[in-house]
């Protein structure tokens, strides 16, 4: 069924207007300026630079711009990103690509119609994917729904014709399942959850830990150490002395008040991450969840310790599903009560909490399995 | 596949969604309000989807339209802020102002967790009642997982969200709200809130229901559910849908004298 059968033009316009001002939409000016389709007249990364012309035979843009972009968007595992401006630009690009994937999810679920967004999405996607450096970035870091979006907006043939390397990605796009009117409501519920996640500071703190650091490898950040220490040591000593200034101890212990606060915030975010994704998974029960799994492949993979490298998922990060099972910590986080060994008795809510958390982990495991299948990821151990 | 009998209006930036009869709006509106760190649709799991697709096949749900309201937890400082958010929507819905498609004469209020405190606050803050006859137009009030005496979890959230203060057990806000409720209920009265607590609820618990009574409440009902699960239906035959049916059922006709 076409979305236009159940979605009025007025409602669609209202949704689009709301989406345009949603506070969690990407705001990074760097990508917006650099990739806005415009006449290419002046070299330079921002403002007047057009990647379109730089890569598709445009004559006005000098080569260095494309080279510069290629350098800025290099795989960080080949050369770490230390420059702040580069890091911001990459983050902005990541947000833009994620947003485009979210738009594909919206289209796939009939939340908006292709007619309603076609021009804007086509132009933006064409500008991005016609740029060699961005294309490579997408291939390196994996944004699987972009290929589906390219096919949907009629860009696939042009891309495949221009670059044979893209043909396998475009050919692997699955056929779309039939659309039911209720899918838009499921997606709206997901969007509601997603919007809440984006504004939840605890969840954001945890997602910072999940994100792959692009700086040179070295010691994990203090926050990571603090959170992992907290998870590893709870509850024997640290939780008992929660209200006391933590001592500086061996690696893995919180090292200061701010660190402790961040670790607790991130730990709370971890619990919400599991619960939130499990809720999203349940929302889509009874449907083809392929797109949802593809959209969430990166954070869910990171949760299990996998970093995406094109079609490979390298097991190089911490596996939070193993770190986070300390039921005493969950007990503490959920009840605010300091753990006592006696609380582990038959009447303790600890068992219920652990069961609930494990159910969430189970949902995430299913989600990750489908994400691998949907995106053709191959797991690689280090 | 047949066309749905309902329209679905969603305003994601406004934290608002509306499920309305396609042909003609229903005469009554059920209003859903989420809790702490919840969101306007996701909190209720598959319920919005179920109502959109099948409410008209499940009396008495067919006689109602539905609105799901939300707020950003970081944007509210106290229960009064949530009450104002709710009051604003009720005033618009009563007047039939856009984006509502009809002027509603009766309302059912359903809240979860912190949202239930916003509802309690609205009941006793008569200055927020638009129309002034609001209490008479309330069909039912259902409070899922209401913090009868706050939540121990609030201690954990106080670094992040100011409204956590309202949820601390025996907090000044909570004490004031309870006293305000007790004193307002006597002269004004509102439909007895139906309170559902969860045996597995580790967030607000259920044991305080034996010790703390809020004026006007029906005796609390205890279901074997957790705090989040209690408002997420697993299908049409489940606890939250049973409560919704009760909340929207026609009121019994008073016996003739």
Coordinates of C-alpha atoms in Angstrom, one line a residue, chain A residues 37-364:
Chain A
X37 CA 25.0 21.7 -4.0
X38 CA 26.2 25.0 -5.4
X39 CA 28.2 26.3 -8.3
X40 CA 31.8 25.4 -7.8
X41 CA 33.8 28.5 -8.0
X42 CA 36.3 28.7 -5.3
X43 CA 38.5 26.1 -3.8
X44 CA 38.4 25.6 0.0
X45 CA 36.7 23.1 2.2
X46 CA 34.0 25.3 3.6
X47 CA 31.6 27.7 2.1
X48 CA 32.2 27.6 -1.6
X49 CA 33.6 24.2 -2.2
X50 CA 31.5 21.7 -4.1
X51 CA 32.4 18.0 -3.9
X52 CA 30.1 17.3 -6.8
X53 CA 32.2 19.3 -9.2
X54 CA 35.4 18.1 -7.6
X55 CA 34.7 14.5 -8.5
X56 CA 32.4 14.5 -11.5
X57 CA 34.2 16.4 -14.0
X58 CA 33.5 19.9 -12.8
X59 CA 36.2 22.2 -14.0
X60 CA 36.2 25.0 -11.6
X61 CA 37.4 23.2 -8.5
X62 CA 41.0 22.6 -8.0
X63 CA 42.2 19.2 -7.2
X64 CA 43.6 19.9 -3.7
X65 CA 40.1 20.3 -2.3
X66 CA 39.3 16.7 -3.1
X67 CA 42.6 15.6 -1.8
X68 CA 42.1 17.6 1.3
X69 CA 38.8 16.0 1.9
X70 CA 40.3 12.6 1.3
X71 CA 42.8 13.3 3.9
X72 CA 40.2 14.5 6.4
X73 CA 38.0 11.5 5.9
X74 CA 40.7 8.8 6.0
X75 CA 40.1 5.7 8.0
X76 CA 41.3 6.6 11.5
X77 CA 42.9 3.2 11.9
X78 CA 45.3 4.1 9.1
X79 CA 46.2 7.5 10.6
X80 CA 44.6 8.7 13.8
X81 CA 42.6 11.9 13.8
X82 CA 44.2 14.4 16.2
X83 CA 43.1 17.6 14.6
X84 CA 40.1 19.1 16.4
X85 CA 38.6 20.7 13.2
X86 CA 38.9 17.4 11.4
X87 CA 37.3 15.5 14.2
X88 CA 34.4 18.0 14.2
X89 CA 33.9 17.7 10.5
X90 CA 33.9 13.9 10.7
X91 CA 31.4 14.0 13.5
X92 CA 29.2 16.4 11.5
X93 CA 29.4 14.0 8.5
X94 CA 28.6 11.0 10.7
X95 CA 25.5 12.9 12.1
X96 CA 24.4 13.8 8.5
X97 CA 24.8 10.2 7.3
X98 CA 23.0 8.9 10.3
X99 CA 20.2 11.3 9.7
X100 CA 19.9 10.2 6.1
X101 CA 19.6 6.6 7.3
X102 CA 16.9 7.7 9.7
X103 CA 15.1 9.2 6.7
X104 CA 15.3 5.9 4.9
X105 CA 13.8 4.2 7.9
X106 CA 11.0 6.9 7.8
X107 CA 10.4 6.2 4.1
X108 CA 10.5 2.4 4.5
X109 CA 7.8 2.7 7.2
X110 CA 5.6 5.1 5.4
X111 CA 6.1 7.9 7.9
X112 CA 6.7 10.3 5.0
X113 CA 6.3 9.7 1.2
X114 CA 9.1 9.7 -1.3
X115 CA 7.4 12.5 -3.2
X116 CA 7.5 14.6 0.0
X117 CA 11.3 14.4 0.5
X118 CA 12.6 13.3 -2.9
X119 CA 14.2 16.5 -4.1
X120 CA 15.9 17.3 -0.8
X121 CA 17.1 13.8 -0.2
X122 CA 18.2 13.2 -3.8
X123 CA 20.3 16.3 -3.9
X124 CA 21.9 15.8 -0.6
X125 CA 22.6 12.1 -1.1
X126 CA 23.9 12.7 -4.6
X127 CA 26.2 15.4 -3.4
X128 CA 27.6 13.2 -0.7
X129 CA 27.9 9.9 -2.5
X130 CA 29.3 11.4 -5.7
X131 CA 32.2 12.5 -3.6
X132 CA 35.0 10.0 -3.7
X133 CA 36.2 10.7 -0.2
X134 CA 32.7 10.5 1.3
X135 CA 31.9 7.4 -0.7
X136 CA 35.0 5.7 0.7
X137 CA 34.1 7.0 4.2
X138 CA 30.7 5.3 3.9
X139 CA 32.3 2.1 2.7
X140 CA 34.9 2.2 5.5
X141 CA 32.5 2.9 8.3
X142 CA 29.3 1.3 7.1
X143 CA 26.0 3.1 6.6
X144 CA 24.0 0.3 5.0
X145 CA 20.7 2.1 4.7
X146 CA 22.3 4.7 2.4
X147 CA 22.4 2.2 -0.4
X148 CA 18.7 1.4 0.1
X149 CA 18.0 5.1 0.1
X150 CA 20.0 5.6 -3.1
X151 CA 18.0 2.9 -4.8
X152 CA 14.8 4.4 -3.5
X153 CA 15.5 7.9 -4.8
X154 CA 16.7 6.7 -8.2
X155 CA 20.4 7.3 -7.7
X156 CA 21.5 3.7 -7.8
X157 CA 22.1 3.4 -11.6
X158 CA 24.1 6.6 -11.7
X159 CA 26.3 5.6 -8.8
X160 CA 26.8 2.0 -10.1
X161 CA 27.5 3.3 -13.6
X162 CA 30.1 5.7 -12.3
X163 CA 31.8 3.5 -9.8
X164 CA 31.9 -0.3 -10.2
X165 CA 33.0 -0.7 -6.5
X166 CA 29.5 0.4 -5.4
X167 CA 27.7 -2.2 -7.5
X168 CA 27.8 -5.0 -4.9
X169 CA 26.4 -2.7 -2.2
X170 CA 23.6 -1.5 -4.5
X171 CA 22.9 -5.0 -5.8
X172 CA 22.6 -6.4 -2.2
X173 CA 19.7 -4.0 -1.3
X174 CA 16.8 -6.3 -0.5
X175 CA 13.3 -5.9 -2.0
X176 CA 11.0 -3.8 0.1
X177 CA 8.3 -5.8 2.1
X178 CA 4.7 -4.6 1.7
X179 CA 3.8 -1.5 3.7
X180 CA 1.0 -1.6 6.2
X181 CA -0.5 1.7 7.5
X182 CA 0.4 0.8 11.1
X183 CA 4.1 0.8 10.3
X184 CA 4.1 4.6 10.4
X185 CA 2.9 4.5 14.0
X186 CA 5.7 2.0 15.0
X187 CA 8.2 4.3 13.4
X188 CA 6.8 7.3 15.2
X189 CA 7.1 5.4 18.5
X190 CA 10.7 4.6 17.5
X191 CA 11.3 8.2 16.7
X192 CA 9.9 9.2 20.0
X193 CA 12.3 6.9 21.7
X194 CA 15.2 8.0 19.6
X195 CA 14.5 11.7 20.3
X196 CA 14.5 10.9 24.0
X197 CA 17.8 9.0 23.7
X198 CA 19.4 11.9 21.9
X199 CA 18.5 14.3 24.8
X200 CA 19.3 11.9 27.6
X201 CA 22.6 13.0 29.1
X202 CA 23.2 9.7 30.9
X203 CA 22.7 7.8 27.7
X204 CA 24.9 10.3 25.8
X205 CA 27.6 9.7 28.4
X206 CA 27.5 6.0 27.8
X207 CA 27.4 6.4 24.0
X208 CA 30.6 8.5 24.3
X209 CA 32.1 5.4 25.8
X210 CA 30.7 3.2 23.0
X211 CA 32.0 5.4 20.2
X212 CA 35.2 4.4 18.7
X213 CA 38.0 6.7 19.7
X214 CA 39.7 8.1 16.7
X215 CA 42.7 9.5 18.6
X216 CA 45.9 7.5 18.9
X217 CA 45.4 4.3 20.8
X218 CA 46.6 4.5 24.4
X219 CA 45.2 4.3 27.8
X220 CA 41.4 4.3 28.0
X221 CA 39.9 7.6 29.2
X222 CA 39.5 8.1 32.9
X223 CA 35.8 7.8 32.5
X224 CA 36.1 4.4 30.8
X225 CA 38.4 3.2 33.5
X226 CA 36.1 4.5 36.2
X227 CA 33.0 2.9 34.7
X228 CA 34.7 -0.4 34.0
X229 CA 36.2 -0.3 37.5
X230 CA 32.8 0.3 38.9
X231 CA 31.3 -2.5 37.0
X232 CA 34.1 -4.8 37.9
X233 CA 34.3 -4.1 41.5
X234 CA 30.7 -3.5 42.5
X235 CA 29.6 -3.9 45.1
X236 CA 32.2 -5.3 47.5
X237 CA 34.0 -2.1 48.4
X238 CA 33.2 0.9 46.3
X239 CA 29.5 1.0 46.5
X240 CA 29.6 0.7 50.3
X241 CA 31.7 3.8 50.4
X242 CA 29.8 5.6 47.7
X243 CA 29.3 8.7 49.7
X244 CA 32.9 9.0 50.7
X245 CA 35.6 10.5 48.6
X246 CA 37.0 7.6 46.5
X247 CA 40.6 6.8 47.0
X248 CA 43.0 6.8 44.3
X249 CA 43.6 3.2 43.7
X250 CA 44.8 0.8 41.1
X251 CA 43.8 1.3 37.5
X252 CA 40.2 0.9 37.1
X253 CA 39.0 2.7 40.1
X254 CA 37.3 6.1 40.0
X255 CA 39.9 8.7 40.5
X256 CA 37.9 11.8 41.4
X257 CA 34.5 13.1 42.1
X258 CA 33.8 14.3 38.6
X259 CA 35.0 10.9 37.3
X260 CA 32.8 9.2 39.7
X261 CA 29.8 11.2 38.7
X262 CA 30.5 10.6 35.0
X263 CA 30.9 6.9 35.6
X264 CA 27.7 6.6 37.5
X265 CA 25.9 8.6 34.8
X266 CA 27.4 6.4 32.1
X267 CA 26.5 3.3 34.1
X268 CA 22.9 4.6 34.2
X269 CA 23.1 5.3 30.5
X270 CA 24.3 1.7 29.9
X271 CA 21.2 0.4 31.7
X272 CA 19.0 2.7 29.7
X273 CA 20.8 1.7 26.5
X274 CA 19.9 -1.9 27.0
X275 CA 16.3 -1.1 28.1
X276 CA 15.8 1.4 25.3
X277 CA 17.0 -0.8 22.5
X278 CA 15.1 -3.8 23.8
X279 CA 12.0 -1.6 23.8
X280 CA 12.6 -0.5 20.2
X281 CA 13.1 -4.2 19.3
X282 CA 9.8 -5.1 20.9
X283 CA 8.0 -2.2 19.0
X284 CA 8.9 -3.8 15.7
X285 CA 7.9 -7.3 16.7
X286 CA 5.8 -9.0 14.0
X287 CA 7.4 -6.9 11.3
X288 CA 10.4 -7.3 9.0
X289 CA 13.0 -5.7 11.3
X290 CA 15.8 -5.7 8.8
X291 CA 15.9 -1.9 8.4
X292 CA 15.8 -1.3 12.1
X293 CA 18.7 -3.8 12.6
X294 CA 20.7 -2.1 9.8
X295 CA 20.1 1.3 11.3
X296 CA 21.3 0.2 14.7
X297 CA 24.1 -2.0 13.5
X298 CA 26.9 0.4 14.6
X299 CA 25.9 1.1 18.2
X300 CA 24.7 -2.4 18.9
X301 CA 27.9 -3.8 17.4
X302 CA 29.9 -1.4 19.6
X303 CA 28.0 -2.7 22.6
X304 CA 29.2 -6.2 21.9
X305 CA 32.8 -4.9 21.2
X306 CA 32.7 -4.8 17.4
X307 CA 34.0 -1.9 15.4
X308 CA 32.8 -1.7 11.8
X309 CA 35.4 -1.7 9.0
X310 CA 33.4 -1.9 5.8
X311 CA 32.0 -5.3 5.7
X312 CA 34.1 -6.5 8.6
X313 CA 33.2 -6.1 12.2
X314 CA 36.4 -6.3 14.2
X315 CA 36.2 -7.4 17.8
X316 CA 38.5 -4.7 19.2
X317 CA 36.4 -2.9 21.8
X318 CA 35.1 -3.8 25.2
X319 CA 32.2 -6.1 25.3
X320 CA 29.7 -4.3 27.5
X321 CA 27.3 -7.2 27.5
X322 CA 29.9 -9.0 29.6
X323 CA 30.9 -6.0 31.6
X324 CA 27.5 -5.0 32.5
X325 CA 26.0 -8.0 34.1
X326 CA 27.0 -7.2 37.6
X327 CA 23.5 -7.6 39.1
X328 CA 24.5 -5.8 42.3
X329 CA 25.2 -2.7 40.3
X330 CA 21.9 -2.9 38.6
X331 CA 20.3 -3.3 42.0
X332 CA 22.0 -0.2 43.1
X333 CA 21.1 1.8 40.1
X334 CA 17.5 0.7 40.1
X335 CA 16.8 1.0 43.8
X336 CA 19.4 3.4 45.0
X337 CA 20.0 0.9 47.8
X338 CA 23.5 -0.1 48.7
X339 CA 23.9 -3.7 48.1
X340 CA 24.0 -6.0 51.1
X341 CA 24.8 -9.7 50.8
X342 CA 21.7 -10.6 52.6
X343 CA 19.7 -8.9 49.8
X344 CA 20.7 -11.6 47.5
X345 CA 18.3 -13.9 49.4
X346 CA 15.2 -15.5 47.9
X347 CA 13.0 -12.5 48.4
X348 CA 15.4 -10.0 47.0
X349 CA 14.4 -8.0 43.9
X350 CA 17.9 -8.6 42.6
X351 CA 16.8 -11.8 40.8
X352 CA 14.0 -9.9 39.1
X353 CA 16.2 -7.1 38.1
X354 CA 18.8 -9.4 36.7
X355 CA 16.2 -11.4 34.8
X356 CA 14.8 -8.2 33.4
X357 CA 18.2 -7.0 32.3
X358 CA 19.1 -10.3 30.8
X359 CA 15.9 -10.2 28.8
X360 CA 17.1 -6.8 27.4
X361 CA 20.5 -8.3 26.6
X362 CA 18.7 -11.2 24.9
X363 CA 16.8 -8.7 22.7
X364 CA 20.1 -7.0 21.8

